PDB file of C-alpha atoms in Angstrom:
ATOM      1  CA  UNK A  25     113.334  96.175 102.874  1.00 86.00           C
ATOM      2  CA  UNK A  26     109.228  96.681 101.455  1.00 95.00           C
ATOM      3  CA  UNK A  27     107.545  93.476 102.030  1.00 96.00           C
ATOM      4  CA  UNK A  28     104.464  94.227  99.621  1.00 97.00           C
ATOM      5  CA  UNK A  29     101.111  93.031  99.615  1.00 98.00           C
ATOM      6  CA  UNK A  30      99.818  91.296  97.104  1.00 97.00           C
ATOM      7  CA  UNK A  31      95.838  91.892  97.892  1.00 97.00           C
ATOM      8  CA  UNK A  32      94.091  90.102  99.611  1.00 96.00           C
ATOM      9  CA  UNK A  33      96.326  89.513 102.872  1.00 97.00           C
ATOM     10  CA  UNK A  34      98.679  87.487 100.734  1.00 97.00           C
ATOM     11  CA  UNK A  35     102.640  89.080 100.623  1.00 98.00           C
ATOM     12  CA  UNK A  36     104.908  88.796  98.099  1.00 96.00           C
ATOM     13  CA  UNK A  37     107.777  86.448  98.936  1.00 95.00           C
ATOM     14  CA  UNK A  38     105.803  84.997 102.514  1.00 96.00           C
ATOM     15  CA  UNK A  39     104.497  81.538 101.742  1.00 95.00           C
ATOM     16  CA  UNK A  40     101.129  80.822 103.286  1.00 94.00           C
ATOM     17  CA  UNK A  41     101.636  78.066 106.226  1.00 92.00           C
ATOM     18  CA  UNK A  42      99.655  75.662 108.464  1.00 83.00           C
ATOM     19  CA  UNK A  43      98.977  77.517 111.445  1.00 81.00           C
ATOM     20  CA  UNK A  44     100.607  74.666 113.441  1.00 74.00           C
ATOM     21  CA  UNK A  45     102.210  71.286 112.446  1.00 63.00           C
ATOM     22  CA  UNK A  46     101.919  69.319 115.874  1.00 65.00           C
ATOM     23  CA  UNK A  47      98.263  68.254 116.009  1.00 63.00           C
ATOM     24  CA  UNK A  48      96.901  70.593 118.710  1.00 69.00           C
ATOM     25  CA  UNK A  49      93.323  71.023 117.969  1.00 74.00           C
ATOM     26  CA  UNK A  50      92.542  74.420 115.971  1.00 78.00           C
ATOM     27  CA  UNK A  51      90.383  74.846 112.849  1.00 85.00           C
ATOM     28  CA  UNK A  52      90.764  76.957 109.652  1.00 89.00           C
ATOM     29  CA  UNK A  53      93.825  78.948 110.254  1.00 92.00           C
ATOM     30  CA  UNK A  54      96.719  79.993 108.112  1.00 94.00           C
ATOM     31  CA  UNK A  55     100.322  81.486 109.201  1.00 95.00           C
ATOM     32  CA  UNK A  56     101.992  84.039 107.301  1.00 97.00           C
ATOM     33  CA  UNK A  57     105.537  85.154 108.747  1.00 97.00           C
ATOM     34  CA  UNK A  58     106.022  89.032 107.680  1.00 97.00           C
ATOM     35  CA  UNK A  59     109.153  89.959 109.503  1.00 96.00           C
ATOM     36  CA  UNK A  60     111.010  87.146 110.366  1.00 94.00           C
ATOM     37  CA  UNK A  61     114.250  88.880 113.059  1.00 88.00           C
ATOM     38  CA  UNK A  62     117.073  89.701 113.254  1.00 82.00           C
ATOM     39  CA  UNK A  63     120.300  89.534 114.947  1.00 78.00           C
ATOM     40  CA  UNK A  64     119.639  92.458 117.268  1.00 84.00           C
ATOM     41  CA  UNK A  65     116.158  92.864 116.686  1.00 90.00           C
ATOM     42  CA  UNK A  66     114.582  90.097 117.946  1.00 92.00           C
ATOM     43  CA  UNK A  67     110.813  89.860 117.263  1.00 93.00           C
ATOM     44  CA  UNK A  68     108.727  88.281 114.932  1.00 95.00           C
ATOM     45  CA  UNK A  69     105.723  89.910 113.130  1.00 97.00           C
ATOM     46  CA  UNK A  70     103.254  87.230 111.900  1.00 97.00           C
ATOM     47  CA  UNK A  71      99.210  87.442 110.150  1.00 98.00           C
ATOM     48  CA  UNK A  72      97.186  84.933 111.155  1.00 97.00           C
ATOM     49  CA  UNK A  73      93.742  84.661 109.402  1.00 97.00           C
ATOM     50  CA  UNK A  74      90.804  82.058 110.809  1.00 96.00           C
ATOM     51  CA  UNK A  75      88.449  81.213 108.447  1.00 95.00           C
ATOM     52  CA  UNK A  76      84.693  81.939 109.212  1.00 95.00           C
ATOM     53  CA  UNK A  77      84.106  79.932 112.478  1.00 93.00           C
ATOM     54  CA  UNK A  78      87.272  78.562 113.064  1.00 93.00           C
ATOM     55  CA  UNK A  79      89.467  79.177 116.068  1.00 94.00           C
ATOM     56  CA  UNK A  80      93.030  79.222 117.201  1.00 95.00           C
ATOM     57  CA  UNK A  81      94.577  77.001 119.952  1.00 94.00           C
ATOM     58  CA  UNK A  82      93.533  77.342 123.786  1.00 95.00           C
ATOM     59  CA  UNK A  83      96.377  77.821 125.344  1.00 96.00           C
ATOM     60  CA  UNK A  84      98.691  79.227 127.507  1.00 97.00           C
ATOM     61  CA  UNK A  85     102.562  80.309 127.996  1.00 97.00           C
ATOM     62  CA  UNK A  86     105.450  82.350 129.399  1.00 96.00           C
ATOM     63  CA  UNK A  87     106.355  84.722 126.312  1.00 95.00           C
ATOM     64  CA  UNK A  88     103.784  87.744 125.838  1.00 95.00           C
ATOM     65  CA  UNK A  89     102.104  88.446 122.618  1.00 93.00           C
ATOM     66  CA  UNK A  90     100.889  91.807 121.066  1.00 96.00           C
ATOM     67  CA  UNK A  91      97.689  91.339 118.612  1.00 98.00           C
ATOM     68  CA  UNK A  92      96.228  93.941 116.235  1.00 98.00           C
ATOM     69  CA  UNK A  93      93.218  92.688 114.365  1.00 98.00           C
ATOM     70  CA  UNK A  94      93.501  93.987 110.707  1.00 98.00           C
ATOM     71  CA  UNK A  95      90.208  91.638 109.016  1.00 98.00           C
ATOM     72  CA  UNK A  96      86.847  90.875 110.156  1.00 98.00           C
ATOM     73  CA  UNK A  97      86.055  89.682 113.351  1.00 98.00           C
ATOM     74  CA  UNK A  98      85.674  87.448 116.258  1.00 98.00           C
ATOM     75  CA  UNK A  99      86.122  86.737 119.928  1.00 98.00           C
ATOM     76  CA  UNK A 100      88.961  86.439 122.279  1.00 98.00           C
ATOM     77  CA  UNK A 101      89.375  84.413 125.456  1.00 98.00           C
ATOM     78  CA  UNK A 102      91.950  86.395 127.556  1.00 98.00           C
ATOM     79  CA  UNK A 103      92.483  84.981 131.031  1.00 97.00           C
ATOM     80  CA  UNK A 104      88.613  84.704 132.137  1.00 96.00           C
ATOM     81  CA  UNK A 105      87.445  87.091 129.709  1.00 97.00           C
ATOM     82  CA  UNK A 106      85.796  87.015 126.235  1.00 98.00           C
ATOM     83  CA  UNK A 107      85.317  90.095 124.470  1.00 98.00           C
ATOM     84  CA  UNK A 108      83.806  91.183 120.901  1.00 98.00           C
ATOM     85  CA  UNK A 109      87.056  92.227 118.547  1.00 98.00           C
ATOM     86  CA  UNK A 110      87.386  93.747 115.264  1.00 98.00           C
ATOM     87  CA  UNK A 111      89.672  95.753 112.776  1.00 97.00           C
ATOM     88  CA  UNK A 112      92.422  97.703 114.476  1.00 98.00           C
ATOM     89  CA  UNK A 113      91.589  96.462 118.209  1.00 98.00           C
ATOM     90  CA  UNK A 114      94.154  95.798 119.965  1.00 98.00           C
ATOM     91  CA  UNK A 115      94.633  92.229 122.207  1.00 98.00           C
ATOM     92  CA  UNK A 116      97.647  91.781 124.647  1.00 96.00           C
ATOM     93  CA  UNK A 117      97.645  88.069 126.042  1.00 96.00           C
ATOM     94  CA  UNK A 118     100.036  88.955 129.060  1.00 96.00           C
ATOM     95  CA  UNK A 119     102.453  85.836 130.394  1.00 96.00           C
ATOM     96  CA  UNK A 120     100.724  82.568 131.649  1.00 97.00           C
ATOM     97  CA  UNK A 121      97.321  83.806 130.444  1.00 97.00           C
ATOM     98  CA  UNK A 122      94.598  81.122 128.475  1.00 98.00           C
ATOM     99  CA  UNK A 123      93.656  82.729 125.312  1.00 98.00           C
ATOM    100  CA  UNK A 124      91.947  81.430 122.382  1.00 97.00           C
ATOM    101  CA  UNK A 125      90.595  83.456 119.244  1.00 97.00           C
ATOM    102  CA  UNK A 126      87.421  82.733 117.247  1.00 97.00           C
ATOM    103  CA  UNK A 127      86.129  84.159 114.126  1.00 97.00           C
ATOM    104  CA  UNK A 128      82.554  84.734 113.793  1.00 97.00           C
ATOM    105  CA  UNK A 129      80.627  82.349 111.647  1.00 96.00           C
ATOM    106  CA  UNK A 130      80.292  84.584 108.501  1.00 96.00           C
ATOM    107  CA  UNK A 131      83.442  86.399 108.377  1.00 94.00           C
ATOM    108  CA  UNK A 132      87.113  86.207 108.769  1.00 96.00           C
ATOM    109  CA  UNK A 133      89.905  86.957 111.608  1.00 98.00           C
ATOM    110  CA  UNK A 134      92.851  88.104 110.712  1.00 98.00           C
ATOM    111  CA  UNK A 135      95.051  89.296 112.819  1.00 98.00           C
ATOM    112  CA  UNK A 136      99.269  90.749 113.358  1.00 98.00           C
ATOM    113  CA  UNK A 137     100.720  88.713 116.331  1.00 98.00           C
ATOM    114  CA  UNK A 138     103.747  90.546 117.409  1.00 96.00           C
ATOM    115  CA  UNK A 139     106.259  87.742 119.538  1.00 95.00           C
ATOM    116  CA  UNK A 140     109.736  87.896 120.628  1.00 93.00           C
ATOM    117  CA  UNK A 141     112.119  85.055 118.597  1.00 93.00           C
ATOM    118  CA  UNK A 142     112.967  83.955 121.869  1.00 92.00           C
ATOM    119  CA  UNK A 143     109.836  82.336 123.480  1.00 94.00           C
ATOM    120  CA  UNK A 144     108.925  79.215 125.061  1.00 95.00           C
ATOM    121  CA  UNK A 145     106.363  76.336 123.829  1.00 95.00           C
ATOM    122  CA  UNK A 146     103.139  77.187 124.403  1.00 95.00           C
ATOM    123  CA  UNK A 147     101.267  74.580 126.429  1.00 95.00           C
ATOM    124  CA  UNK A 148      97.620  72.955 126.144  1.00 94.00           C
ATOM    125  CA  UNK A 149      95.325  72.996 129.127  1.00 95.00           C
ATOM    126  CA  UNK A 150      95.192  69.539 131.354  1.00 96.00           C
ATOM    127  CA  UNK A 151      92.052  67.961 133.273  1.00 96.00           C
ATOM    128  CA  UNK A 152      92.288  70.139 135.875  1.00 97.00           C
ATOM    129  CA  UNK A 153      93.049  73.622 133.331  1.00 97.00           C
ATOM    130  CA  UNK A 154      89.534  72.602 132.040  1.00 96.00           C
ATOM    131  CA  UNK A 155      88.106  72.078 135.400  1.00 97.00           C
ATOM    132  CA  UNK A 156      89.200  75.815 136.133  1.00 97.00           C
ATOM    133  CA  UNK A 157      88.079  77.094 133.104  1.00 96.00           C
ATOM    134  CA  UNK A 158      84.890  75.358 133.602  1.00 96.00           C
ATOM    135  CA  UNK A 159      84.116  77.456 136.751  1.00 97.00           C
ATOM    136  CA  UNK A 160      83.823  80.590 134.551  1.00 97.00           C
ATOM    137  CA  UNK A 161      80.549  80.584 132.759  1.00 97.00           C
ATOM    138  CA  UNK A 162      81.689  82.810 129.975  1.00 97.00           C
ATOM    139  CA  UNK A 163      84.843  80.632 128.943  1.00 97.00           C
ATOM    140  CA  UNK A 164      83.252  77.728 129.501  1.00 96.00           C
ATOM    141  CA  UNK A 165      80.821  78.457 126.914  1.00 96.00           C
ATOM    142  CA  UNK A 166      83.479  79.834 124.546  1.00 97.00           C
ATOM    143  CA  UNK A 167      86.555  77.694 124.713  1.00 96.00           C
ATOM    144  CA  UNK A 168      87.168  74.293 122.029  1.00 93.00           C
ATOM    145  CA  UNK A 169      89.864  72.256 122.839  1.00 85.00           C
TER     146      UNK A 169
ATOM    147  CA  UNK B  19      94.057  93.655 127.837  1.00 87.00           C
ATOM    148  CA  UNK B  20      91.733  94.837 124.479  1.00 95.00           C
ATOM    149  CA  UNK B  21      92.202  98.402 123.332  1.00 96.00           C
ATOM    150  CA  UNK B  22      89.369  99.164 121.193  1.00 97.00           C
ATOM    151  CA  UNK B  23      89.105 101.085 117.998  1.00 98.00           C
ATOM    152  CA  UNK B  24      87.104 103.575 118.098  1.00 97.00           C
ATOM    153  CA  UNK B  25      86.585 104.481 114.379  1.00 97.00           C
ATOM    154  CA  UNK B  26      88.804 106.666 111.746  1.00 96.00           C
ATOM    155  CA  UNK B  27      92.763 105.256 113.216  1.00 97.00           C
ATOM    156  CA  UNK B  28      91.767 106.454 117.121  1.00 97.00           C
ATOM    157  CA  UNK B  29      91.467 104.014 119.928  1.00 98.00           C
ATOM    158  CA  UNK B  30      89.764 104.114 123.396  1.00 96.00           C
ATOM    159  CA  UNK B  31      92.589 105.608 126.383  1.00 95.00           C
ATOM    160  CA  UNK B  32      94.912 106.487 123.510  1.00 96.00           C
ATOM    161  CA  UNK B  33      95.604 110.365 123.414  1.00 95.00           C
ATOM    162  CA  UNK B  34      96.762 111.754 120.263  1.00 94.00           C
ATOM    163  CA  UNK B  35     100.234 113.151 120.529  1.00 92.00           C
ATOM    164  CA  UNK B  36     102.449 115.554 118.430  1.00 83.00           C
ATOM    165  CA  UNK B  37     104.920 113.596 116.907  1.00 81.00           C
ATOM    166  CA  UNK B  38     107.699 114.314 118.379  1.00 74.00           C
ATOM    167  CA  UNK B  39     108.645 117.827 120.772  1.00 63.00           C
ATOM    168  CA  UNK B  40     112.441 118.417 120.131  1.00 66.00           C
ATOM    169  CA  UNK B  41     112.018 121.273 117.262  1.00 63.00           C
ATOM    170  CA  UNK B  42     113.251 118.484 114.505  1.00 69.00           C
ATOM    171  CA  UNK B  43     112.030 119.055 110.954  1.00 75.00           C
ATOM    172  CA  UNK B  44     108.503 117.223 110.285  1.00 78.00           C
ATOM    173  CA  UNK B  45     105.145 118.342 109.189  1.00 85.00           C
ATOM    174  CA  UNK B  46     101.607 117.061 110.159  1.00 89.00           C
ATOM    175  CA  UNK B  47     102.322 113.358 111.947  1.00 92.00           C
ATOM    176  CA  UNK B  48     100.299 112.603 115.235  1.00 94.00           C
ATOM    177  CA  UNK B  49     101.611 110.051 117.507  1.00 95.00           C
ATOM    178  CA  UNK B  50      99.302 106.805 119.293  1.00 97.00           C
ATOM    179  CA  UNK B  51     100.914 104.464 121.598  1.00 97.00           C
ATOM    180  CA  UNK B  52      98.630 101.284 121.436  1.00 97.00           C
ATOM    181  CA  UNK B  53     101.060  99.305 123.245  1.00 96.00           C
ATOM    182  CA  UNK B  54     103.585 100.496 125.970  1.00 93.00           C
ATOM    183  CA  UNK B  55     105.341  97.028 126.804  1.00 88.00           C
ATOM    184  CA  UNK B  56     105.574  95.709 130.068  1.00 81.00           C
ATOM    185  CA  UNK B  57     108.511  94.437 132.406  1.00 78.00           C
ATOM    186  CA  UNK B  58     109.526  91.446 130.022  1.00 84.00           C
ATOM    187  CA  UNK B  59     108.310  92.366 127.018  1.00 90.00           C
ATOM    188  CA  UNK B  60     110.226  95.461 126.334  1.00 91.00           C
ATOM    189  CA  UNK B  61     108.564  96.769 122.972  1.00 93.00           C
ATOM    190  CA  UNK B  62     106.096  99.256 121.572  1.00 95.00           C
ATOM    191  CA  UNK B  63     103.783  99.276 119.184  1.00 97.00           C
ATOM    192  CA  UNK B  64     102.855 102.900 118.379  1.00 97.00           C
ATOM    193  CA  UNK B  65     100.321 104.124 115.544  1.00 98.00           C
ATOM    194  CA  UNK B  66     101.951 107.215 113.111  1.00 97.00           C
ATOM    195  CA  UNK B  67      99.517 109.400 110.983  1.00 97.00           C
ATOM    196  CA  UNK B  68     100.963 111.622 108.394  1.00 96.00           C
ATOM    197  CA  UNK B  69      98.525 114.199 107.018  1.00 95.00           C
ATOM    198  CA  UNK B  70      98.774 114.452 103.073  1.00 95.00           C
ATOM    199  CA  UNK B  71     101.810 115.754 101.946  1.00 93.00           C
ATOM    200  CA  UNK B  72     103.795 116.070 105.104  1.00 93.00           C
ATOM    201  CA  UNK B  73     106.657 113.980 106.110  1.00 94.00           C
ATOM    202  CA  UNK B  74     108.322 112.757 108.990  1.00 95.00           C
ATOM    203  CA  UNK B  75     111.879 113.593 110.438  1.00 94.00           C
ATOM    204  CA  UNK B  76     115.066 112.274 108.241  1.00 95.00           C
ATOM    205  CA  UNK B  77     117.169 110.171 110.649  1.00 96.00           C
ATOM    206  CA  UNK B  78     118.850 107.408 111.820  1.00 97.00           C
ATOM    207  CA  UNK B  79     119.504 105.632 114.929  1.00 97.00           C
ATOM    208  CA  UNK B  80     120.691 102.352 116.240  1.00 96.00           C
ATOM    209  CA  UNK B  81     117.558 100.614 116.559  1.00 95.00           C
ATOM    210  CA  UNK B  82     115.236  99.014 113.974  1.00 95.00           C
ATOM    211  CA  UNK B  83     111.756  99.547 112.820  1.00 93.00           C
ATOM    212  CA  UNK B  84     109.301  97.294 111.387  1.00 96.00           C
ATOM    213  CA  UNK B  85     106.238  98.624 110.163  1.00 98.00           C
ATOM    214  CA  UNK B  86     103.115  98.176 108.397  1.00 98.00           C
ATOM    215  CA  UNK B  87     101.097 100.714 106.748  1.00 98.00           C
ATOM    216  CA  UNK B  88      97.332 100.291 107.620  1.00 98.00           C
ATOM    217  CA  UNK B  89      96.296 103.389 106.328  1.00 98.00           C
ATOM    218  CA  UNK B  90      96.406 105.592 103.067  1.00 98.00           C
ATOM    219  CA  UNK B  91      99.406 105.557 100.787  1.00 98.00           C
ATOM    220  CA  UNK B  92     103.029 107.604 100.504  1.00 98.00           C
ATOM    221  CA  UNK B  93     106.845 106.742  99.593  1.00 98.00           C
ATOM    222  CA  UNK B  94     109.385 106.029 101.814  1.00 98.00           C
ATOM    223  CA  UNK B  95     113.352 106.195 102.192  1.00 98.00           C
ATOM    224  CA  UNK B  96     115.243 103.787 103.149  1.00 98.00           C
ATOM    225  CA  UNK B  97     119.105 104.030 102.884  1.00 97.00           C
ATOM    226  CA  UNK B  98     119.656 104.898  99.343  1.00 96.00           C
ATOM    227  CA  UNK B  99     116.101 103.669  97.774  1.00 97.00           C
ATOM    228  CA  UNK B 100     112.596 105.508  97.910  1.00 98.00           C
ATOM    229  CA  UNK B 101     109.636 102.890  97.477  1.00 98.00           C
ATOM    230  CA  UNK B 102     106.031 103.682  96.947  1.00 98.00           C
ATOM    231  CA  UNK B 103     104.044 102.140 100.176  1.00 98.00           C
ATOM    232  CA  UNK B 104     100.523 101.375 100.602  1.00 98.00           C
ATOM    233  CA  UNK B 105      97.931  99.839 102.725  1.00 97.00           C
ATOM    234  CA  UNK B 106      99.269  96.725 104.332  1.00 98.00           C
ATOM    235  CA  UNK B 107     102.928  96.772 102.718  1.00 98.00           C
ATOM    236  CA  UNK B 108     105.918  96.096 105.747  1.00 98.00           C
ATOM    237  CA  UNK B 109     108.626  98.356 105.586  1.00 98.00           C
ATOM    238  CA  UNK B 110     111.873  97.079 107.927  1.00 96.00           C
ATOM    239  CA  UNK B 111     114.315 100.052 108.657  1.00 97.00           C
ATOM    240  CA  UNK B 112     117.943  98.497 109.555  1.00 96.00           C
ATOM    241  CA  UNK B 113     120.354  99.487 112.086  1.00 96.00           C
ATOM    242  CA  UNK B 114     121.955 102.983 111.058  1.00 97.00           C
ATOM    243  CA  UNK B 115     119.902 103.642 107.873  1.00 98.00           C
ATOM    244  CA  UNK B 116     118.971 106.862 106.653  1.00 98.00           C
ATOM    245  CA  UNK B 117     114.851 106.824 106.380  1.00 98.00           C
ATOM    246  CA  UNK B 118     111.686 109.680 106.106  1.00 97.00           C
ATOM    247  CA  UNK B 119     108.325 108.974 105.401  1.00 97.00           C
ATOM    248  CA  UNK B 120     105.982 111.063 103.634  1.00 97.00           C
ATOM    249  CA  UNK B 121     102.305 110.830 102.634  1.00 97.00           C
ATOM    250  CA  UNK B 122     101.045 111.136  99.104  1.00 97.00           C
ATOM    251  CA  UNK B 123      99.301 114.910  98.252  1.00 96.00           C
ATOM    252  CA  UNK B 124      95.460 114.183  98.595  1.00 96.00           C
ATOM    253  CA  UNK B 125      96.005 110.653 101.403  1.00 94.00           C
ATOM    254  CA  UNK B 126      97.345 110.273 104.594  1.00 96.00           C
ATOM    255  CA  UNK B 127      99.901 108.011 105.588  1.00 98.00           C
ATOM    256  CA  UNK B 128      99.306 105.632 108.817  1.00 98.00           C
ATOM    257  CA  UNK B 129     101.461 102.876 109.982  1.00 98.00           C
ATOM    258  CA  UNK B 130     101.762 100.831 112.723  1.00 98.00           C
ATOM    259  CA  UNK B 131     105.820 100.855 113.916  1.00 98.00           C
ATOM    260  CA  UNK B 132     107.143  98.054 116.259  1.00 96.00           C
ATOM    261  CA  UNK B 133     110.176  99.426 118.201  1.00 95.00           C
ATOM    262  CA  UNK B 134     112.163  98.032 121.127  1.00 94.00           C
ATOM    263  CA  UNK B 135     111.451  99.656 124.525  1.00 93.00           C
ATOM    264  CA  UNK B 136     115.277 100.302 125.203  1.00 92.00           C
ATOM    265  CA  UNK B 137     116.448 102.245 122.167  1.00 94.00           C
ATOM    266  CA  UNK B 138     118.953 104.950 121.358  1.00 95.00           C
ATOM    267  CA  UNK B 139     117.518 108.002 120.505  1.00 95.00           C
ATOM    268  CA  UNK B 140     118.041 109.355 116.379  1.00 95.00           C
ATOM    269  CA  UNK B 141     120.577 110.729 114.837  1.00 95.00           C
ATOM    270  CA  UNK B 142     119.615 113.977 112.410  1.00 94.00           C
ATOM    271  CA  UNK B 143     121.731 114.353 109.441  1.00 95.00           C
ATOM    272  CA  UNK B 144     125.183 116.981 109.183  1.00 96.00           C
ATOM    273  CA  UNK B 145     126.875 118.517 106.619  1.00 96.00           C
ATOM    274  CA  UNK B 146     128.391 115.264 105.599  1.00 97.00           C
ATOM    275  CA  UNK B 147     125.263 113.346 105.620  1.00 97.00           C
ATOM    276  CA  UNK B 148     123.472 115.505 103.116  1.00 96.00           C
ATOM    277  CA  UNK B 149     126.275 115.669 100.968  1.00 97.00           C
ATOM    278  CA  UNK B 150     126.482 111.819 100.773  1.00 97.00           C
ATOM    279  CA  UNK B 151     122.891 111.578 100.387  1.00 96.00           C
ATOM    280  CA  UNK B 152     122.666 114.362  97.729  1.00 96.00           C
ATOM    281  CA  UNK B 153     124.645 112.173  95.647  1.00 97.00           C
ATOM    282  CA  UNK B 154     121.739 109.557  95.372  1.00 97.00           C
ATOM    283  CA  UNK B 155     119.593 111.695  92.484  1.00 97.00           C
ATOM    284  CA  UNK B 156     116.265 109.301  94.474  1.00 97.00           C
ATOM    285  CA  UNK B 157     117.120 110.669  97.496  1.00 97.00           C
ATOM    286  CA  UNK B 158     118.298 113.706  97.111  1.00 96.00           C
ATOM    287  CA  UNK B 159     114.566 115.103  95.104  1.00 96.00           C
ATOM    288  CA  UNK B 160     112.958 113.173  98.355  1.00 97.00           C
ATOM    289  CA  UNK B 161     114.361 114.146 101.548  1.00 96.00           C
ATOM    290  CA  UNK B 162     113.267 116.993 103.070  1.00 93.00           C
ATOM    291  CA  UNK B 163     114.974 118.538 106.046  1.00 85.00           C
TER     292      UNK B 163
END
């Protein structure tokens, strides 16, 4: 099967989604599923793309993801991180890890999110997830929730 | 963890690897890991380079691919159709399906391939094989072996 692209990170055949339909704060992001499983190949392969200054949930949960930035760029919030990223880095957000991406304010993120089909619900920080994030300088600065 | 692109399809702590070692039939493809999975998140995401006009191996194997070209342009096989591939188009390899790569004349071919951690290794065509497949006039002017 050739999934092709269209141009312009649009695929023909993959309908362009809300990022998220349960209204968890994020801002300016789309969903496009590229590789949706199968029986004994259970992944998922999706492109995200944030529009200039928006940003994805904070958030944290059990499954693991595997992130290749393939437009513009941003940040990332790994754990108590926040580093620069831009085409073709690579991000792994390991298990139980806070991560939230932003894209800079004049360009673009858009990023491959590789995630098993299997996976649990992510789940939003709490008063005292804030308070904790809120002792690292660097995330406390970065993070929108 | 961020694994950083260092410019021209070659990332920080990533060595550049032949392809593959067991004597199969390829020309010019370099092998990146950019992802080795991790206890419970058994997958890898490995970056492929095929220099113009060379090709990968002709096999099949139990596992799946999915991959997306990020680089260049070529054709591919899969089972019993060849496709023209470029920059950004998915290509999903089944279970037990006959596939090769190869890069146009004057442009690489690099893609990105997802594959499970725990796979069977490939299967290289007989006798039998080729006879099958040299009744398919596509993919018997494409395969090389």
């Amino acid at each position: 099967m050739i999934r092709r692209h269209k141009g312009d990170f649009t695929w023909t055949d993959v309908p362009i989604l809300p990022y998220k339909e349960d209204g968890t704060l994020f801002k300016d992001i789309t969903r496009q599923t590229l590789f949706e499983g199968s029986e004994q190949f259970g992944l998922e392969l999706r492109y995200f793309e944030i529009g200039p200054g928006g940003h994805s949930t904070l958030e944290q949960h059990d499954h693991e993801h595997v992130v290749m930035i393939i437009r513009g760029t941003g940040r990332v919030l790994v754990g108590d991180t926040v580093s620069e990223i831009g085409t073709n880095d690579i991000v792994h957000v390991p298990t139980q890890t806070w991560h939230q991406f932003r894209a800079t304010d004049d360009s673009p993120l858009g990023f491959l999110c590789v995630v098993k089909t299997d996976r649990d619900r992510p789940r939003r920080p709490g008063p005292e997830d804030l308070a904790d994030l809120n002792t690292i300088p660097v995330a406390s600065e970065f993070i929108r929730f």
